[in-house]
mmCIF file of C-alpha atoms and ligand atoms in Angstrom:
data_model
loop_
_atom_site.group_PDB
_atom_site.id
_atom_site.type_symbol
_atom_site.label_atom_id
_atom_site.label_comp_id
_atom_site.label_asym_id
_atom_site.label_seq_id
_atom_site.Cartn_x
_atom_site.Cartn_y
_atom_site.Cartn_z
ATOM 1 C CA MET A 1 -107.819 73.946 54.764
ATOM 2 C CA LYS A 2 -107.328 70.041 53.715
ATOM 3 C CA PHE A 3 -110.307 68.088 51.847
ATOM 4 C CA PHE A 4 -110.518 64.651 52.820
ATOM 5 C CA ILE A 5 -113.356 62.686 51.777
ATOM 6 C CA ASP A 6 -115.713 60.747 54.065
ATOM 7 C CA THR A 7 -116.519 57.462 52.402
ATOM 8 C CA ALA A 8 -115.476 53.793 51.812
ATOM 9 C CA ASN A 9 -116.931 53.898 48.234
ATOM 10 C CA LEU A 10 -113.678 53.656 45.608
ATOM 11 C CA HIS A 11 -115.551 55.166 42.760
ATOM 12 C CA HIS A 12 -115.949 58.365 44.929
ATOM 13 C CA ILE A 13 -112.570 58.262 46.207
ATOM 14 C CA GLN A 14 -111.180 57.976 42.634
ATOM 15 C CA GLU A 15 -113.475 60.865 41.496
ATOM 16 C CA ALA A 16 -112.301 63.045 44.199
ATOM 17 C CA GLN A 17 -108.502 62.003 43.662
ATOM 18 C CA HIS A 18 -108.845 62.926 39.707
ATOM 19 C CA LEU A 19 -110.298 66.497 40.731
ATOM 20 C CA GLY A 20 -106.838 66.844 42.156
ATOM 21 C CA VAL A 21 -107.833 68.407 45.631
ATOM 22 C CA LEU A 22 -108.092 65.360 47.697
ATOM 23 C CA ASP A 23 -105.686 65.224 50.695
ATOM 24 C CA GLY A 24 -107.023 62.190 52.461
ATOM 25 C CA VAL A 25 -109.879 59.834 53.296
ATOM 26 C CA THR A 26 -111.804 58.965 56.275
ATOM 27 C CA THR A 27 -113.747 55.837 56.749
ATOM 28 C CA ASN A 28 -116.009 54.571 60.006
ATOM 29 C CA PRO A 29 -117.711 51.092 60.428
ATOM 30 C CA SER A 30 -121.024 52.507 58.988
ATOM 31 C CA LEU A 31 -119.449 53.678 55.684
ATOM 32 C CA MET A 32 -117.562 50.272 55.469
ATOM 33 C CA ALA A 33 -120.835 48.375 55.930
ATOM 34 C CA LYS A 34 -122.799 50.549 53.386
ATOM 35 C CA GLU A 35 -120.104 49.021 50.720
ATOM 36 C CA GLY A 36 -120.892 45.854 51.852
ATOM 37 C CA ILE A 37 -117.399 45.054 53.109
ATOM 38 C CA LYS A 38 -117.734 42.192 55.677
ATOM 39 C CA GLY A 39 -115.046 39.926 57.605
ATOM 40 C CA HIS A 40 -111.513 40.508 58.742
ATOM 41 C CA ASP A 41 -109.529 40.151 55.308
ATOM 42 C CA ALA A 42 -112.057 42.155 53.165
ATOM 43 C CA ILE A 43 -111.657 44.748 55.772
ATOM 44 C CA LEU A 44 -107.922 44.762 55.531
ATOM 45 C CA ASN A 45 -107.886 44.471 51.849
ATOM 46 C CA HIS A 46 -110.316 47.317 51.315
ATOM 47 C CA TYR A 47 -108.132 49.609 53.430
ATOM 48 C CA LYS A 48 -105.370 48.678 51.067
ATOM 49 C CA ALA A 49 -107.372 49.703 47.950
ATOM 50 C CA ILE A 50 -108.200 52.771 49.425
ATOM 51 C CA CYS A 51 -104.576 53.512 50.094
ATOM 52 C CA ASN A 52 -103.606 52.491 46.580
ATOM 53 C CA ILE A 53 -105.927 55.222 45.143
ATOM 54 C CA SER A 54 -105.473 58.066 47.847
ATOM 55 C CA THR A 55 -102.070 59.751 47.948
ATOM 56 C CA GLY A 56 -103.087 61.191 51.643
ATOM 57 C CA ASP A 57 -103.856 59.820 55.074
ATOM 58 C CA VAL A 58 -106.567 57.138 55.316
ATOM 59 C CA SER A 59 -108.225 56.854 58.748
ATOM 60 C CA ALA A 60 -109.330 53.098 59.478
ATOM 61 C CA GLU A 61 -111.358 52.487 62.560
ATOM 62 C CA VAL A 62 -110.988 50.244 65.589
ATOM 63 C CA LEU A 63 -113.696 47.979 65.957
ATOM 64 C CA SER A 64 -113.199 46.957 69.521
ATOM 65 C CA THR A 65 -113.754 49.299 72.552
ATOM 66 C CA ASP A 66 -111.042 48.092 75.259
ATOM 67 C CA TYR A 67 -107.786 48.848 75.532
ATOM 68 C CA GLU A 68 -105.904 45.703 75.003
ATOM 69 C CA SER A 69 -107.989 44.860 71.866
ATOM 70 C CA MET A 70 -107.970 48.740 70.225
ATOM 71 C CA ILE A 71 -103.883 48.280 70.492
ATOM 72 C CA GLN A 72 -103.795 44.967 68.661
ATOM 73 C CA GLU A 73 -106.368 46.096 65.974
ATOM 74 C CA GLY A 74 -104.674 49.252 65.626
ATOM 75 C CA THR A 75 -101.120 48.000 65.456
ATOM 76 C CA GLU A 76 -102.319 45.413 62.650
ATOM 77 C CA LEU A 77 -104.113 48.394 60.769
ATOM 78 C CA SER A 78 -101.145 50.874 60.928
ATOM 79 C CA LYS A 79 -98.928 47.955 59.428
ATOM 80 C CA LEU A 80 -101.245 47.756 56.244
ATOM 81 C CA HIS A 81 -99.755 51.217 54.894
ATOM 82 C CA PRO A 82 -97.512 53.830 56.174
ATOM 83 C CA ARG A 83 -100.453 56.318 55.326
ATOM 84 C CA ILE A 84 -102.918 54.433 57.802
ATOM 85 C CA VAL A 85 -104.279 56.535 60.596
ATOM 86 C CA VAL A 86 -105.720 54.580 63.448
ATOM 87 C CA LYS A 87 -109.421 56.088 64.055
ATOM 88 C CA ILE A 88 -110.357 55.465 67.858
ATOM 89 C CA PRO A 89 -113.305 56.259 69.550
ATOM 90 C CA MET A 90 -113.457 59.201 72.356
ATOM 91 C CA ILE A 91 -113.567 56.809 75.511
ATOM 92 C CA GLN A 92 -111.188 56.284 78.512
ATOM 93 C CA ASP A 93 -109.600 53.412 76.873
ATOM 94 C CA GLY A 94 -109.531 55.215 73.589
ATOM 95 C CA ILE A 95 -107.570 58.218 75.174
ATOM 96 C CA ARG A 96 -105.146 55.778 76.634
ATOM 97 C CA ALA A 97 -104.756 53.806 73.287
ATOM 98 C CA ILE A 98 -104.150 57.194 71.359
ATOM 99 C CA ARG A 99 -101.348 57.843 73.910
ATOM 100 C CA TYR A 100 -99.884 54.541 73.350
ATOM 101 C CA PHE A 101 -99.735 55.025 69.483
ATOM 102 C CA SER A 102 -98.557 58.699 69.738
ATOM 103 C CA GLU A 103 -95.426 57.557 71.626
ATOM 104 C CA ARG A 104 -94.832 54.808 68.888
ATOM 105 C CA GLN A 105 -95.467 57.649 66.157
ATOM 106 C CA ILE A 106 -98.373 56.125 64.717
ATOM 107 C CA LYS A 107 -100.995 58.438 63.509
ATOM 108 C CA THR A 108 -104.345 58.527 65.368
ATOM 109 C CA ASN A 109 -107.688 60.085 64.572
ATOM 110 C CA CYS A 110 -110.041 60.432 67.667
ATOM 111 C CA THR A 111 -113.585 60.065 66.798
ATOM 112 C CA LEU A 112 -117.024 60.841 68.124
ATOM 113 C CA VAL A 113 -116.166 64.339 69.612
ATOM 114 C CA PHE A 114 -118.921 66.367 70.556
ATOM 115 C CA SER A 115 -117.267 68.930 72.964
ATOM 116 C CA SER A 116 -114.282 70.884 73.642
ATOM 117 C CA GLY A 117 -113.226 68.840 76.839
ATOM 118 C CA GLN A 118 -113.105 65.896 74.633
ATOM 119 C CA ALA A 119 -111.118 67.536 72.130
ATOM 120 C CA LEU A 120 -108.832 68.976 74.905
ATOM 121 C CA LEU A 121 -108.180 65.357 76.226
ATOM 122 C CA ALA A 122 -107.470 64.021 72.875
ATOM 123 C CA ALA A 123 -104.847 66.785 72.207
ATOM 124 C CA LYS A 124 -103.401 65.893 75.428
ATOM 125 C CA ALA A 125 -102.967 62.184 74.603
ATOM 126 C CA GLY A 126 -101.170 63.196 71.340
ATOM 127 C CA ALA A 127 -103.812 62.655 68.741
ATOM 128 C CA THR A 128 -102.940 63.465 65.300
ATOM 129 C CA TYR A 129 -106.314 64.438 64.620
ATOM 130 C CA VAL A 130 -109.442 65.358 66.307
ATOM 131 C CA SER A 131 -112.753 64.732 64.755
ATOM 132 C CA PRO A 132 -115.605 66.987 66.108
ATOM 133 C CA PHE A 133 -118.968 65.906 64.345
ATOM 134 C CA VAL A 134 -120.421 69.146 63.098
ATOM 135 C CA GLY A 135 -123.614 67.737 61.382
ATOM 136 C CA ARG A 136 -124.782 65.414 64.417
ATOM 137 C CA LEU A 137 -124.660 68.588 66.626
ATOM 138 C CA ASP A 138 -126.713 70.529 64.285
ATOM 139 C CA ASP A 139 -128.918 67.539 64.555
ATOM 140 C CA VAL A 140 -129.852 68.072 68.130
ATOM 141 C CA SER A 141 -130.204 71.788 67.779
ATOM 142 C CA THR A 142 -126.686 72.633 68.739
ATOM 143 C CA ASN A 143 -124.561 74.832 66.495
ATOM 144 C CA GLY A 144 -121.727 72.228 65.471
ATOM 145 C CA MET A 145 -119.538 75.390 64.294
ATOM 146 C CA ASP A 146 -119.252 76.774 67.661
ATOM 147 C CA LEU A 147 -117.681 73.774 68.619
ATOM 148 C CA ILE A 148 -114.900 73.994 65.890
ATOM 149 C CA ARG A 149 -114.340 77.542 66.939
ATOM 150 C CA ASP A 150 -113.872 76.749 70.533
ATOM 151 C CA ILE A 151 -111.377 73.726 69.620
ATOM 152 C CA ARG A 152 -109.553 76.042 67.564
ATOM 153 C CA LEU A 153 -109.152 78.686 70.259
ATOM 154 C CA ILE A 154 -108.128 75.888 72.756
ATOM 155 C CA TYR A 155 -105.575 74.286 70.394
ATOM 156 C CA ASN A 156 -104.277 77.978 69.590
ATOM 157 C CA ASN A 157 -103.828 78.801 73.114
ATOM 158 C CA PHE A 158 -101.617 76.146 74.013
ATOM 159 C CA HIS A 159 -99.834 75.236 70.499
ATOM 160 C CA PHE A 160 -101.381 71.985 70.475
ATOM 161 C CA LYS A 161 -100.463 70.311 66.995
ATOM 162 C CA THR A 162 -103.534 67.879 66.897
ATOM 163 C CA GLN A 163 -105.287 68.963 63.587
ATOM 164 C CA ILE A 164 -108.983 69.707 63.855
ATOM 165 C CA LEU A 165 -110.554 67.320 61.361
ATOM 166 C CA ALA A 166 -114.328 68.521 60.945
ATOM 167 C CA ALA A 167 -116.563 65.462 60.392
ATOM 168 C CA SER A 168 -120.165 64.723 59.959
ATOM 169 C CA ILE A 169 -120.066 67.511 57.065
ATOM 170 C CA ARG A 170 -123.206 67.349 55.134
ATOM 171 C CA HIS A 171 -123.479 70.224 52.774
ATOM 172 C CA PRO A 172 -121.066 73.056 51.112
ATOM 173 C CA MET A 173 -121.768 75.662 53.888
ATOM 174 C CA HIS A 174 -120.588 73.461 56.309
ATOM 175 C CA ILE A 175 -117.210 73.186 54.273
ATOM 176 C CA ILE A 176 -117.106 77.093 54.152
ATOM 177 C CA ASP A 177 -117.962 77.561 57.871
ATOM 178 C CA CYS A 178 -115.043 75.248 58.577
ATOM 179 C CA ALA A 179 -112.687 77.198 56.539
ATOM 180 C CA LYS A 180 -113.783 80.483 57.862
ATOM 181 C CA ASN A 181 -113.419 78.983 61.522
ATOM 182 C CA GLY A 182 -109.925 77.437 61.034
ATOM 183 C CA ALA A 183 -110.712 73.836 60.715
ATOM 184 C CA ASP A 184 -107.265 72.135 59.596
ATOM 185 C CA VAL A 185 -109.496 69.580 57.405
ATOM 186 C CA ALA A 186 -113.060 69.040 56.439
ATOM 187 C CA THR A 187 -113.898 65.295 55.754
ATOM 188 C CA CYS A 188 -116.882 65.567 53.383
ATOM 189 C CA PRO A 189 -119.154 63.462 51.049
ATOM 190 C CA LEU A 190 -118.196 63.562 47.550
ATOM 191 C CA SER A 191 -121.501 65.648 47.026
ATOM 192 C CA ALA A 192 -120.641 68.506 49.247
ATOM 193 C CA ILE A 193 -117.250 68.728 47.435
ATOM 194 C CA LEU A 194 -118.864 68.860 44.065
ATOM 195 C CA ALA A 195 -121.527 71.373 45.239
ATOM 196 C CA LEU A 196 -118.746 73.893 46.053
ATOM 197 C CA LEU A 197 -118.595 74.135 42.170
ATOM 198 C CA ASN A 198 -121.785 75.410 41.365
ATOM 199 C CA HIS A 199 -122.887 78.821 40.930
ATOM 200 C CA PRO A 200 -125.990 79.891 38.472
ATOM 201 C CA LEU A 201 -123.798 83.107 37.288
ATOM 202 C CA THR A 202 -120.958 81.051 36.244
ATOM 203 C CA ASP A 203 -123.428 78.837 34.096
ATOM 204 C CA LYS A 204 -124.958 81.952 32.885
ATOM 205 C CA GLY A 205 -121.766 83.676 32.198
ATOM 206 C CA LEU A 206 -120.236 80.393 30.503
ATOM 207 C CA ALA A 207 -123.193 80.147 28.065
ATOM 208 C CA GLN A 208 -122.573 83.740 27.191
ATOM 209 C CA PHE A 209 -118.722 83.295 26.506
ATOM 210 C CA ILE A 210 -119.740 80.173 24.463
ATOM 211 C CA ALA A 211 -122.419 82.065 22.088
ATOM 212 C CA ASP A 212 -120.071 84.806 21.966
ATOM 213 C CA ALA A 213 -116.941 82.706 20.948
ATOM 214 C CA LYS A 214 -118.958 81.689 17.871
ATOM 215 C CA LYS A 215 -119.291 85.101 16.605
ATOM 216 C CA MET A 216 -115.382 85.645 16.933
HETATM 217 O O1 G3P B 1 -116.924 61.205 59.796
HETATM 218 C C1 G3P B 1 -118.277 60.978 60.384
HETATM 219 C C2 G3P B 1 -119.148 61.066 59.381
HETATM 220 O O2 G3P B 1 -118.954 60.017 58.758
HETATM 221 C C3 G3P B 1 -120.578 61.029 60.314
HETATM 222 O O3 G3P B 1 -121.308 61.674 59.391
HETATM 223 O O4 G3P B 1 -123.348 62.284 58.323
HETATM 224 O O5 G3P B 1 -123.330 60.111 59.752
HETATM 225 O O6 G3P B 1 -123.572 62.471 60.663
HETATM 226 P P1 G3P B 1 -123.100 61.524 59.489
#
C-alpha cells in the first residue's frame, strides 16, 4: 500500500519524505487555506514547492465546479509539473471533466466520494485515483472501512485500474484497516504515519538493550 501525506504543510511533507516511506501528497482547499496560501500565483507556487519536495504524485484540487472552468483550471494545474494530479469533486460536471482529462492522459483524483456508486462512476470515467472519505463516514455513524471493502470488490470484479486512495484518515488503525482491506493508497496526516512507529514493548525492549549494552 502506498503512503501519501494529506497536507499542504511543507515541513510535514519534508519530514515524511525524509522518513523514506512517502509515495505522494494530497491537498485540498481547506488544507491550503490552513497554511495561509492565498491568491492564484501563491497557490500555483505552493504546488510547485510541494512537487520539489515530494518524489510522488501531488493532488491539486480545482476550485471551480462547472465543466468549462474545471477543464481550464485543471489544464493549468497539470502544466505545473508532470507529477501533478488534478483533483476533481464527485459531481456531474466533475465526472465529465475526469473523462476529458483521462482521454488526454492527465492524471485525476476524484474526491468527496462517500458511496460505492460514486466510486463506480469515477472508475468508468477513467479516474486515476478515487478518494473515499473514511473518517467523515465514521463521523456520521457509518463504517468508512465498509466502503473501502465494497469499492475493492467492485474494482476487482471488473479489473478497473483506478486506485483506491483512502482519505480522511485520522489515526493509525485507519491505516492498518486500509492495508487489510486492499486500499491502494492511504493519505494520512503526519501524526498518523508517525503513530505507526509506537509500541510500549519496543520502548521497553530498547531500554533493556541499551542498559545491557553497557555491560558488554
Ligand atoms: O483527504 C481528505 C481529507 O483531507 C479530509 O480529512 O479529516 O477533514 O475529514 P478530514
